[in-house]
Coordinates of C-alpha atoms and ligand atoms in Angstrom, one line a residue:
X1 CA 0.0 0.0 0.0
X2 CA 1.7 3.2 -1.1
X3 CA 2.2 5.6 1.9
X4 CA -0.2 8.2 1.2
X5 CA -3.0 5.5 2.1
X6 CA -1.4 4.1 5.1
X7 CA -3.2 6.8 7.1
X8 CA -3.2 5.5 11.0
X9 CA -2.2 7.9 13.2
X10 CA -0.5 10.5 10.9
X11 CA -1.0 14.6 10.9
X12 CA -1.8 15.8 7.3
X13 CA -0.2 19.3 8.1
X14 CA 0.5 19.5 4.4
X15 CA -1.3 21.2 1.5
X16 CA -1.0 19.9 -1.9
X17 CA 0.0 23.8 -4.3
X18 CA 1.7 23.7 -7.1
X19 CA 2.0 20.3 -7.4
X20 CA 4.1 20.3 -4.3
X21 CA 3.1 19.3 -0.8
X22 CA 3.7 22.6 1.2
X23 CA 2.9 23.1 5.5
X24 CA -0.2 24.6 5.8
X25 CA -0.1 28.3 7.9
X26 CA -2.9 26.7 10.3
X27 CA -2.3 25.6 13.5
X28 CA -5.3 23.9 14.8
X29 CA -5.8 20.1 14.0
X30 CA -9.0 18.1 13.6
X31 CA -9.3 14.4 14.4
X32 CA -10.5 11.7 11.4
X33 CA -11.9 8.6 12.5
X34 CA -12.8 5.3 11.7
X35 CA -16.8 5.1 12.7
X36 CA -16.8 1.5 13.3
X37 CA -13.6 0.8 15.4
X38 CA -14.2 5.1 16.5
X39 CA -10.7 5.0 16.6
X40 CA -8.1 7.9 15.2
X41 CA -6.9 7.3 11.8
X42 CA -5.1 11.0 11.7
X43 CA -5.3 14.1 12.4
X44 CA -5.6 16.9 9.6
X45 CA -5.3 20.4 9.4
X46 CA -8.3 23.0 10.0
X47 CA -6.4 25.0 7.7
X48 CA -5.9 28.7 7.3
X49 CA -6.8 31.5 4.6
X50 CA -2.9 32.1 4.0
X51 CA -3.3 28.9 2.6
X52 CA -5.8 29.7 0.2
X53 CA -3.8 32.5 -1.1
X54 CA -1.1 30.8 -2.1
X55 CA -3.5 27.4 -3.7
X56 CA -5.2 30.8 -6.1
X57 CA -1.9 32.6 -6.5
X58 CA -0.9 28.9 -8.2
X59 CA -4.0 28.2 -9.9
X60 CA -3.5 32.0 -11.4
X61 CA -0.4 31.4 -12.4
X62 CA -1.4 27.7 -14.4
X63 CA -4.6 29.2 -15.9
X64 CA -3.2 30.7 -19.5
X65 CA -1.2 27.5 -20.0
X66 CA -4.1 25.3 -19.1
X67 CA -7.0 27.2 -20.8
X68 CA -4.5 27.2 -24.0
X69 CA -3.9 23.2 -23.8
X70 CA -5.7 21.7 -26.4
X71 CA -9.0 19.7 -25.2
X72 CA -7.9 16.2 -27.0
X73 CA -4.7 16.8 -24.7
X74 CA -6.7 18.3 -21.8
X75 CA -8.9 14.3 -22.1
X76 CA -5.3 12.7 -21.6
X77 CA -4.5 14.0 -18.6
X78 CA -8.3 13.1 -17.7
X79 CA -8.0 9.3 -18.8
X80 CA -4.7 9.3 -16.8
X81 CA -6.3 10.7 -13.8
X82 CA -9.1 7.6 -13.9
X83 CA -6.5 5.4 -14.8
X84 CA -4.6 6.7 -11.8
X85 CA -8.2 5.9 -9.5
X86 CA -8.1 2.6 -11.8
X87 CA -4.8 0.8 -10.5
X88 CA -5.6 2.0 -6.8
X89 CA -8.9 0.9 -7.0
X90 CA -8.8 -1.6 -4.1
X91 CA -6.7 0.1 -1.5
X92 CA -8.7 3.2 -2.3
X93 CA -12.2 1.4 -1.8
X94 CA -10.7 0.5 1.5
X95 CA -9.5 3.2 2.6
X96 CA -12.9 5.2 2.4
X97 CA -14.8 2.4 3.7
X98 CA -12.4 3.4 6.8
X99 CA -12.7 6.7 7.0
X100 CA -16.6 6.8 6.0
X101 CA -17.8 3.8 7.4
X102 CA -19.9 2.6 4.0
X103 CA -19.7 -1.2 3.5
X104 CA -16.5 -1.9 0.9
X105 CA -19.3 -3.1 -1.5
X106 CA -20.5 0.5 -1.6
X107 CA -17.0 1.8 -1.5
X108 CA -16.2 0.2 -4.4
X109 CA -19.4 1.5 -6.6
X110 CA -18.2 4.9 -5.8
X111 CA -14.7 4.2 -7.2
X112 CA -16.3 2.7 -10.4
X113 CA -18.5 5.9 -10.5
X114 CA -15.6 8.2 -10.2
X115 CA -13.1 6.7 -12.8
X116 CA -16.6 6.6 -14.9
X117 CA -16.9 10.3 -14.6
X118 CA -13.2 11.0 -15.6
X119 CA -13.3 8.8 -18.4
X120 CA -16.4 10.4 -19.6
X121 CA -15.5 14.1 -18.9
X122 CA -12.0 13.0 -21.0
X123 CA -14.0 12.3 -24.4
X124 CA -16.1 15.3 -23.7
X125 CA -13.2 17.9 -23.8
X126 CA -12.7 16.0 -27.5
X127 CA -16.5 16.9 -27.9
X128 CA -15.6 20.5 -26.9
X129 CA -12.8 21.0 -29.0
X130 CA -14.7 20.2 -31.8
X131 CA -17.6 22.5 -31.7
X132 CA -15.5 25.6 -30.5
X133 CA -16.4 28.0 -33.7
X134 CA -19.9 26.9 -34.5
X135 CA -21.3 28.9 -37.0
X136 CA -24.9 30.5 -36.0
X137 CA -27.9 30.1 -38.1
X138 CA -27.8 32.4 -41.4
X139 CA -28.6 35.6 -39.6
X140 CA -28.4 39.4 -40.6
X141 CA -26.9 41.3 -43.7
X142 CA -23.3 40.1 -44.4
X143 CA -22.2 39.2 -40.6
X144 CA -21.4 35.4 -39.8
X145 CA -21.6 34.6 -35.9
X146 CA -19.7 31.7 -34.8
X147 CA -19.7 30.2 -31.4
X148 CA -16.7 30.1 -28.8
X149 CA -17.0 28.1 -25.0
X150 CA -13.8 29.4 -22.9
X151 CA -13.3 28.2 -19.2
X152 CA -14.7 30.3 -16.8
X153 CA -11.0 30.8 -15.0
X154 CA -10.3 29.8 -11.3
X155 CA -13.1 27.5 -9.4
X156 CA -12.9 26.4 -6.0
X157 CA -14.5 23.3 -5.6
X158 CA -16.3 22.4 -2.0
X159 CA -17.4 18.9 -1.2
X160 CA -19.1 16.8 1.5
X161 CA -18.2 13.9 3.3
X162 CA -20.8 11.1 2.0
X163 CA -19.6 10.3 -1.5
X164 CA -15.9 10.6 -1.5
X165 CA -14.3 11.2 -4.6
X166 CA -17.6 10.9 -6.4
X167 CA -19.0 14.4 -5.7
X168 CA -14.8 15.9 -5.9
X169 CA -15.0 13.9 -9.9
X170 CA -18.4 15.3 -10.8
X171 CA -16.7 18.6 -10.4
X172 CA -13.5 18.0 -10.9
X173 CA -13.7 16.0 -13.9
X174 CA -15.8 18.7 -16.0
X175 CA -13.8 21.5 -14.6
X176 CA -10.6 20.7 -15.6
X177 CA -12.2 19.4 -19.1
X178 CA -13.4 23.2 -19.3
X179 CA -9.9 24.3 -18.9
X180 CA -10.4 26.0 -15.3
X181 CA -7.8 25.7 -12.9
X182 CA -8.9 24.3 -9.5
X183 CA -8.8 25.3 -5.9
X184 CA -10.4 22.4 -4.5
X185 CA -11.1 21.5 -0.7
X186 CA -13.0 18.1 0.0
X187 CA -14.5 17.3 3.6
X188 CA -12.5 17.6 6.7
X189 CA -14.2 14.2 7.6
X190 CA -13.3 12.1 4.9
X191 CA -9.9 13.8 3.5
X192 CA -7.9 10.7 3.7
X193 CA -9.0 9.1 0.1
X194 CA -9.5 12.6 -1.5
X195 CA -5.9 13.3 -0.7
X196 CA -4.7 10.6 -2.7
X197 CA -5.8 12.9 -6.0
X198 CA -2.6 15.0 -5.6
X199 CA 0.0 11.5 -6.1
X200 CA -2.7 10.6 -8.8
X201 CA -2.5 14.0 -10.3
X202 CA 1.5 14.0 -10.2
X203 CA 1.6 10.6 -12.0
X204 CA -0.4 11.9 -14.6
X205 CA 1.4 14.9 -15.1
X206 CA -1.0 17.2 -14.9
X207 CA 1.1 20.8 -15.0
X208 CA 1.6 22.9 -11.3
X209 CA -1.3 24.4 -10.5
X210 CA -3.9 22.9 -12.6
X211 CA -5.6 21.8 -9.6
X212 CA -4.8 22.6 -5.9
X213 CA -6.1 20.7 -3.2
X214 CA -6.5 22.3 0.7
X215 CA -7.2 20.0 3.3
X216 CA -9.1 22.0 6.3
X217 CA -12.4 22.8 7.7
X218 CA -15.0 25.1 7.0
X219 CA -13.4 27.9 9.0
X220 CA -10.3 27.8 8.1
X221 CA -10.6 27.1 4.3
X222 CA -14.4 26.7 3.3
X223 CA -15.1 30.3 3.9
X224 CA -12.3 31.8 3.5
X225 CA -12.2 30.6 -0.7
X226 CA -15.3 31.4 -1.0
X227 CA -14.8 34.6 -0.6
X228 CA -11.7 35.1 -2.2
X229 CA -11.6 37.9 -5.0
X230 CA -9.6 35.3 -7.4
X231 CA -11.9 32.7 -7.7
X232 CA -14.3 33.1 -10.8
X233 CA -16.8 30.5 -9.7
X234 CA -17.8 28.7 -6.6
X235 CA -19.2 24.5 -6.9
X236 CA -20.4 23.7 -3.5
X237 CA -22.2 20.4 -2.3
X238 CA -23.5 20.1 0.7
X239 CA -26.1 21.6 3.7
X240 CA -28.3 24.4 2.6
X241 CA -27.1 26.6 5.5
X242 CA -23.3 26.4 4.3
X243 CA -24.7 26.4 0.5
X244 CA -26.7 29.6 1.4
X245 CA -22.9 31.1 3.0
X246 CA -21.1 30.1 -0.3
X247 CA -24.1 32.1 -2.4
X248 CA -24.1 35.4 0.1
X249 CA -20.0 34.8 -0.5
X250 CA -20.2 34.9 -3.7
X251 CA -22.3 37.8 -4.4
X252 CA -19.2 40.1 -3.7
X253 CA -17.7 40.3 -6.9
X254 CA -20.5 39.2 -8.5
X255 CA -19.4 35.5 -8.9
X256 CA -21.7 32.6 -10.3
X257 CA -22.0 30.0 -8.1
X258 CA -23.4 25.9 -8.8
X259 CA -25.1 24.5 -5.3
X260 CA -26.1 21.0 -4.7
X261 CA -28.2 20.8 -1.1
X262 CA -30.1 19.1 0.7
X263 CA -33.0 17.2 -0.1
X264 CA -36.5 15.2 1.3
X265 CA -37.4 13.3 -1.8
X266 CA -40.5 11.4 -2.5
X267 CA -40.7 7.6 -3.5
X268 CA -43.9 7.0 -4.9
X269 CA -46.0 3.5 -5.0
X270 CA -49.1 3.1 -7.2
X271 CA -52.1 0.7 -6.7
X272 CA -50.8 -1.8 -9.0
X273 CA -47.3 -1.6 -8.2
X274 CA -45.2 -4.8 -8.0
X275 CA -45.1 -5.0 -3.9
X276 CA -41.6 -6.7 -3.9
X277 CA -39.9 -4.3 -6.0
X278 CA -41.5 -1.4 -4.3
X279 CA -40.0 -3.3 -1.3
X280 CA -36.6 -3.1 -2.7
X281 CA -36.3 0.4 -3.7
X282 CA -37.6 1.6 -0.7
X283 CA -35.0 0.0 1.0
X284 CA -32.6 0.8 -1.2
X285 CA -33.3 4.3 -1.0
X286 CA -33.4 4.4 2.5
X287 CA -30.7 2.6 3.6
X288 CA -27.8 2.7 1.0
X289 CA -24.9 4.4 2.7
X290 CA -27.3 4.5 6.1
X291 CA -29.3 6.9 4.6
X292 CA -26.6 9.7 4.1
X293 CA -27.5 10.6 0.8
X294 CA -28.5 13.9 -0.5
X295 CA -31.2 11.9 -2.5
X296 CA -32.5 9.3 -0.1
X297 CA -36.3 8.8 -0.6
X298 CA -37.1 9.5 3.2
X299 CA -41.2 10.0 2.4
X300 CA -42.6 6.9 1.0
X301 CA -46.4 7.9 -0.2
X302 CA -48.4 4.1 -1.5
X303 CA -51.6 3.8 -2.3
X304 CA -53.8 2.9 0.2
X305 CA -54.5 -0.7 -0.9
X306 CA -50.9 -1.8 -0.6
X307 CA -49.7 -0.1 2.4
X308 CA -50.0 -2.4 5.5
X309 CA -48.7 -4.9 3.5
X310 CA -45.9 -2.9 2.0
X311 CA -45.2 -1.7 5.9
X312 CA -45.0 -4.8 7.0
X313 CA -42.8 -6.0 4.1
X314 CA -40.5 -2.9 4.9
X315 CA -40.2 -3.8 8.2
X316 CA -39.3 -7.6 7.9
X317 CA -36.6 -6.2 5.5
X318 CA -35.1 -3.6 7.9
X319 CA -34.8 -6.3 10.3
X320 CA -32.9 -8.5 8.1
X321 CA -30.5 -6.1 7.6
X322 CA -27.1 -7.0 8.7
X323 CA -25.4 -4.1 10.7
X324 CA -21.4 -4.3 11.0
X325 CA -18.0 -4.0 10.0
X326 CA -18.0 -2.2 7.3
X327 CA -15.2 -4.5 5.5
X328 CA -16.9 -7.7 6.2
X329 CA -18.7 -9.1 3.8
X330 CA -22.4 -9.4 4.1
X331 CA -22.2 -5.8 6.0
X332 CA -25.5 -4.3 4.6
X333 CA -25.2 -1.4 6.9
X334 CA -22.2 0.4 8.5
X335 CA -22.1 3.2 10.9
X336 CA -23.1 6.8 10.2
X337 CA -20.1 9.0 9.7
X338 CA -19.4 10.4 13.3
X339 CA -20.6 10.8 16.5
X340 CA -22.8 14.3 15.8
X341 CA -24.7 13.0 12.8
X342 CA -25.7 10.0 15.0
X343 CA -26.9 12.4 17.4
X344 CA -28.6 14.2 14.8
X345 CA -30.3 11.0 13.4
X346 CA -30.6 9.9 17.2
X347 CA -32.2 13.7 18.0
X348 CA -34.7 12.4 15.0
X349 CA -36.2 10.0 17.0
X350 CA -36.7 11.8 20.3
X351 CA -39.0 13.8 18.0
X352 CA -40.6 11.3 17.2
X353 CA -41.5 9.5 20.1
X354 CA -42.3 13.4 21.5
X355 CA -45.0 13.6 18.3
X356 CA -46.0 10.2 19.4
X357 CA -44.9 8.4 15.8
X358 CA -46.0 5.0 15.2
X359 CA -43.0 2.2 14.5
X360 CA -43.3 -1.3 14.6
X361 CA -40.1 -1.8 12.9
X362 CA -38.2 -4.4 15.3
X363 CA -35.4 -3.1 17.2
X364 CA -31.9 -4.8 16.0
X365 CA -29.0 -5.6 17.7
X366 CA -26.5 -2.9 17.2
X367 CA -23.0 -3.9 17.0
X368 CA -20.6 -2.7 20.2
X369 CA -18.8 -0.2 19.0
X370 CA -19.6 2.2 16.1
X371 CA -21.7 5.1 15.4
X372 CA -24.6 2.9 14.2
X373 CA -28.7 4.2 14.0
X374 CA -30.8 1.1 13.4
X375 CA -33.3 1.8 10.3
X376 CA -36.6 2.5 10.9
X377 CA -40.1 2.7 9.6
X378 CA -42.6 5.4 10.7
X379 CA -46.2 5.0 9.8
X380 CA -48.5 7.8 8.5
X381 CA -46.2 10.4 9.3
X382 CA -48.2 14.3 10.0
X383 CA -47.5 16.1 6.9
X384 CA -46.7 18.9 9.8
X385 CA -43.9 16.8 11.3
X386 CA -40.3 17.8 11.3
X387 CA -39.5 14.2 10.6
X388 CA -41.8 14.7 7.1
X389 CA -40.5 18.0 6.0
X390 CA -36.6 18.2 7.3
X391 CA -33.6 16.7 6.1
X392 CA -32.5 13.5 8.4
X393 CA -29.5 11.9 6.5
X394 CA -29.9 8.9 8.1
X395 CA -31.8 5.6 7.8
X396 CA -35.3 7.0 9.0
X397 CA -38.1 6.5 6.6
X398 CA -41.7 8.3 7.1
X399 CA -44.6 6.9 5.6
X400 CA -48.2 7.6 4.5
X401 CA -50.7 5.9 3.0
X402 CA -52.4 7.9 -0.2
X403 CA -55.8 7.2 -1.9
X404 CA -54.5 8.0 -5.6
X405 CA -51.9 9.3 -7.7
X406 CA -52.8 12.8 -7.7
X407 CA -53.2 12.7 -3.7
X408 CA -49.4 11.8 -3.9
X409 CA -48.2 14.1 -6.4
X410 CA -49.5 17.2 -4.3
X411 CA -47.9 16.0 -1.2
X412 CA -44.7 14.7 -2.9
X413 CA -44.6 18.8 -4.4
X414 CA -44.9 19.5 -0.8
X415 CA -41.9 20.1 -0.2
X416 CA -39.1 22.5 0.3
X417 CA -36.7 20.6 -1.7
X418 CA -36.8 19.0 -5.1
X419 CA -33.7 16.8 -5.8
X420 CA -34.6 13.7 -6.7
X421 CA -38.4 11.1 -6.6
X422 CA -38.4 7.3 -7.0
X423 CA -41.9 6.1 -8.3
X424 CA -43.1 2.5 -8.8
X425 CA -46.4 1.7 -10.9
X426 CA -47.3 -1.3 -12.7
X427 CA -46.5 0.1 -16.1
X428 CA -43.2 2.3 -17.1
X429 CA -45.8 4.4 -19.0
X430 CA -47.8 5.1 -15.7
X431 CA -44.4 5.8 -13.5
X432 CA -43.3 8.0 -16.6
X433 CA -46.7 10.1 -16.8
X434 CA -46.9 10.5 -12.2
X435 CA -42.8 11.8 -13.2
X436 CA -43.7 14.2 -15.3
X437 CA -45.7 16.3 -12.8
X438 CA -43.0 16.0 -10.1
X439 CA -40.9 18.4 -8.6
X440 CA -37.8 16.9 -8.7
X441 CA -33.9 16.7 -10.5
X442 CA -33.7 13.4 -11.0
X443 CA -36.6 10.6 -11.1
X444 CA -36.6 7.3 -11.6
X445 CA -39.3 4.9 -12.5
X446 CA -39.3 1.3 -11.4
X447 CA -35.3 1.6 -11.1
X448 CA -33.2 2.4 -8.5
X449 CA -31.0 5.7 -8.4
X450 CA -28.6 5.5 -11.3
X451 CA -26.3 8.3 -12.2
X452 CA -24.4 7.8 -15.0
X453 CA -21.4 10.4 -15.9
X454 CA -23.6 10.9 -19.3
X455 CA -26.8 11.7 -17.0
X456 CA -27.7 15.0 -15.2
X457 CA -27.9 15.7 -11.2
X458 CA -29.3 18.7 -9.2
X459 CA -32.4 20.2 -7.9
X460 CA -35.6 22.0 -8.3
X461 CA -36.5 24.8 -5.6
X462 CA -34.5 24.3 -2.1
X463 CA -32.1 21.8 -3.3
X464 CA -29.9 23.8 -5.6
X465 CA -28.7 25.3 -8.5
X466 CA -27.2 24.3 -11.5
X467 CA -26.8 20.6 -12.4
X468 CA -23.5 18.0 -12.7
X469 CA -22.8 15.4 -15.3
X470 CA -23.1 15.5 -18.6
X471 CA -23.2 18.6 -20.9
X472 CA -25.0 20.5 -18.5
X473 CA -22.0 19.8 -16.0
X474 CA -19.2 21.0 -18.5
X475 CA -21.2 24.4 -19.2
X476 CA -21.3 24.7 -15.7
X477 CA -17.4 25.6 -16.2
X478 CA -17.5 27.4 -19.0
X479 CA -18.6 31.0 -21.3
X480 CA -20.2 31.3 -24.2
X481 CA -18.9 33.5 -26.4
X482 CA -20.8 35.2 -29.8
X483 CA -17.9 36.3 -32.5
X484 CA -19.2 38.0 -34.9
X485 CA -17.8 39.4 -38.3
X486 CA -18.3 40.2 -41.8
X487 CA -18.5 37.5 -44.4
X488 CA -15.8 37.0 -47.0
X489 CA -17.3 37.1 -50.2
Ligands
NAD501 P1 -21.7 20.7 5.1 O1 -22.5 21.8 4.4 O2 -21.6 20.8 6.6 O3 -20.2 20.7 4.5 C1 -19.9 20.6 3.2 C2 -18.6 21.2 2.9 O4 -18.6 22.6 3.2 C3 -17.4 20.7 3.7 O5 -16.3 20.5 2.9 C4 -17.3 21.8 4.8 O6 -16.0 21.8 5.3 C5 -17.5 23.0 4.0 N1 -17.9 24.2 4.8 C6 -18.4 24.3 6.0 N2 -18.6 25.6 6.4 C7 -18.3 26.3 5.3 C8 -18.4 27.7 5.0 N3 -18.8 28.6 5.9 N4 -18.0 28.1 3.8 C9 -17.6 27.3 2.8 N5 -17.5 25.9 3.1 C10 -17.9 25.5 4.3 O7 -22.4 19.4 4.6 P2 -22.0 17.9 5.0 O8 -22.4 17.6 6.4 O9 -20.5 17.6 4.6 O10 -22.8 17.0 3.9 C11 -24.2 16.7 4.1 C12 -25.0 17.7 3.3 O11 -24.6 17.7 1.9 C13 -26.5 17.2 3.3 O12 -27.3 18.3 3.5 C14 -26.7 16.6 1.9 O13 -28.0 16.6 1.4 C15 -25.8 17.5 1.1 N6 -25.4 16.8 -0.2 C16 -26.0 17.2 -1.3 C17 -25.7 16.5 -2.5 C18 -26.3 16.9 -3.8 O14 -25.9 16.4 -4.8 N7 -27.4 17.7 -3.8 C19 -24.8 15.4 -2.5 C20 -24.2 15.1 -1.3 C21 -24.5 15.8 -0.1

């Protein structure tokens, strides 16, 4: 295992500028832990803004170079980047299943995902280069337009801790495909596999400065690069309260911003639904990753015909789950992240027993050690609750029965958020036509949440602005620009 991933018990004092690793000016240190031994895997930096001074000072500097690269050459570096994730793929999986807590199985989808992403963003830039100089539809007198996407200059990238180096390639991948340079800071929970991008980004040659990486918190380097004058746009995922920071950040200067939040998103189940799929992707969407996902479906509305049976089928499920070490195999479930989002999931369910919510999920066995929640089902959830309408992250489903499709729509619209909606009909026809009239990113019909690199991701209303993947997510980095002259005749 190359040192970089050997992470017990080391300080990562160092930040990754100009292709150099360089002591960071901060001088306060957070723990990372393992959530299922909650042991101490390092120690890392909180960071400092001196830090992100220097990280935009280099990405400055790499930005006429790297805008100028040609895009076929720009998709090498990319393919050597996931090639890079490729040939580390296993001591990578493991080493965010440590730091995270996700079984390895999950682990290693998100390593798939990521190197997919690269490789995808790496024929795009091809794409790009070929339709630079468009010309425009015949338009007036003698003048031909043609059309011109630059990169938008120096990002700063800002990730969570839930999908590591999932949610850093979705922005990573189409950034640097743009031609931005990159200031980029993952979470201060999970920074130990992120920080093996900088010895993947060395290998592949990419030149100094092309992409910067700060470890540190939200304090130390969250804020203080979202406010700094030299980045040109801000990519942030995570809570809507830091989201809304980034956004008031980057209205000085007039800076565009991308936001993906939170989200409370709907899975809906029709009267002739097939009960043991429904089953399945209720669970899935409920209790892959122990809930922490931005789109878990954490309100399940079903007709009223199904529900008790679907209830009871949901419950016999959750408490067949396997809870445990996350590297076992088997593992269905590991432990949330840390200590404070158990509380937070734990906090959850004081509510609920306060608002007198009805459970008959059966209580399971919860492993020694770990920061584990056991899932659980709540039946017909008050639209009024804070369990209905706030983000959990965490493996806490809500439930209410519905007497038909348009009774589920409205309350599936009810909502602050829009991210994402799983609905499950008898025909893909029916799903499709209930889709249509939701409020939501992403929805998927009869299929569990897929996300290809080729796809789209982000949300309606509360849950963001923008969206990743795709084209959408490579126009996210860049301008258009109209040239316009007269025609040689
Ligand atoms: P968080 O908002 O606490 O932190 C996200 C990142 O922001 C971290 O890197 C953190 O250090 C940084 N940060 C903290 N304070 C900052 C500040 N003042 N300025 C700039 N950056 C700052 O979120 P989290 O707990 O890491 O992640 C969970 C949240 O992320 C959930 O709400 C979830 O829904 C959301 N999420 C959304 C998506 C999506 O695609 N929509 C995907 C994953 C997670």
């Amino acid at each position: 295992m190359p040192a970089s991933m050997n992470a017990s018990n080391v300080t990562l004092s160092e930040q990754f500028i100009d292709n150099v690793w360089v002591p960071s000016r901060g001088n306060k240190y957070r723990p990372v832990l393992d959530p299922y031994h909650e042991s101490l895997l390092a120690e890392v930096t909180c960071g400092d803004p001196a830090d992100v001074d220097l990280a935009v000072i280099a990405a400055q500097r790499a930005l006429p170079g790297w805008r100028a690269t040609p895009e076929a050459t720009r998709g090498e570096y990319l393919e050597a980047i996931a090639s890079g994730l490729e040939t580390r793929r296993h001591p990578l999986a493991e080493l965010s299943t440590r730091n995270n807590g996700k079984p390895l199985a999950e682990a290693y989808q998100d390593l798939d995902d990521a190197i997919a992403c690269y490789r995808y963003y790496a024929k795009v830039t091809v794409a790009l280069g070929q339709r630079q100089g468009t010309v425009e539809e015949a338009g007036q007198r003698d003048l031909e337009a043609r059309h011109y996407w630059d990169a938008i200059g120096i990002v700063g990238l800002i990730t969570p801790w839930n999908f590591p180096l999932v949610s850093s390639a979705w922005k990573l991948a189409p950034a640097l495909a743009a031609g931005c340079t990159v200031v980029f800071k993952p979470s201060e929970i999970t920074p130990l596999p992120e920080r093996v991008l900088a010895e993947i980004v060395m290998e592949a040659g990419l030149p100094p400065g092309v992409l910067n990486l700060l470890l540190g918190d939200g304090e130390g380097i969250g804020a203080p690069l979202s406010r700094h004058p030299g980045i040109d746009k801000l990519s942030f995922t995570g809570s809507n309260a830091v989201g809304e920071a980034v956004m008031s950040a980057a209205a000085q200067g007039v800076r565009p911003v991308s936001l993906e939040l939170g989200g409370k998103s709907p899975i809906l189940v029709t009267e002739d639904a097939d009960l043991g799929l429904a089953r399945d992707l209720v669970m899935a969407g409920i209790c892959y990753n122990a809930g922490q996902m931005c789109s878990a479906t954490s309100r399940l509305l079903v007709h009223e015909r199904l529900a008790d049976d679907l209830y009871s089928a949901i419950d016999a499920a959750m408490a067949e789950l396997h809870l445990g070490a996350p590297m076992t195999q088997g593992t269905d479930m590991g432990p949330l992240v840390n200590a404070s989002q158990r509380e937070r999931v734990q906090g959850y369910m004081a509510i609920a027993n306060e608002e007198g919510l009805i459970s008959e999920t059966p209580a399971l066995a919860l492993p020694e050690r770990g920061f584990f929640v056991a899932p659980r089902l709540y039946r017909e959830v008050p639209t009024t609750s804070r369990l209905w309408r706030e983000e959990i992250f965490g493996p806490l489903l809500c439930a209410r029965r519905v007497a038909n499709d348009d009774e589920a729509i409205a309350l599936a619209n009810d909502s602050d958020f829009g991210l994402a909606a799983t609905v499950v009909a008898d025909e893909p026809d029916h799903a499709a036509s209930i889709a249509r009239r939701l409020e939501a990113g992403n929805v998927w019909c009869n299929s569990d949440q897929v996300a290809p690199p080729q796809g789209s991701w982000g949300g309606m209303k509360r849950s963001g602005i923008g969206r990743e993947l795709g084209d959408s997510g490579l126009n996210a980095y860049l301008e258009l620009k109209r040239i316009t002259r007269p025609i040689k005749h």
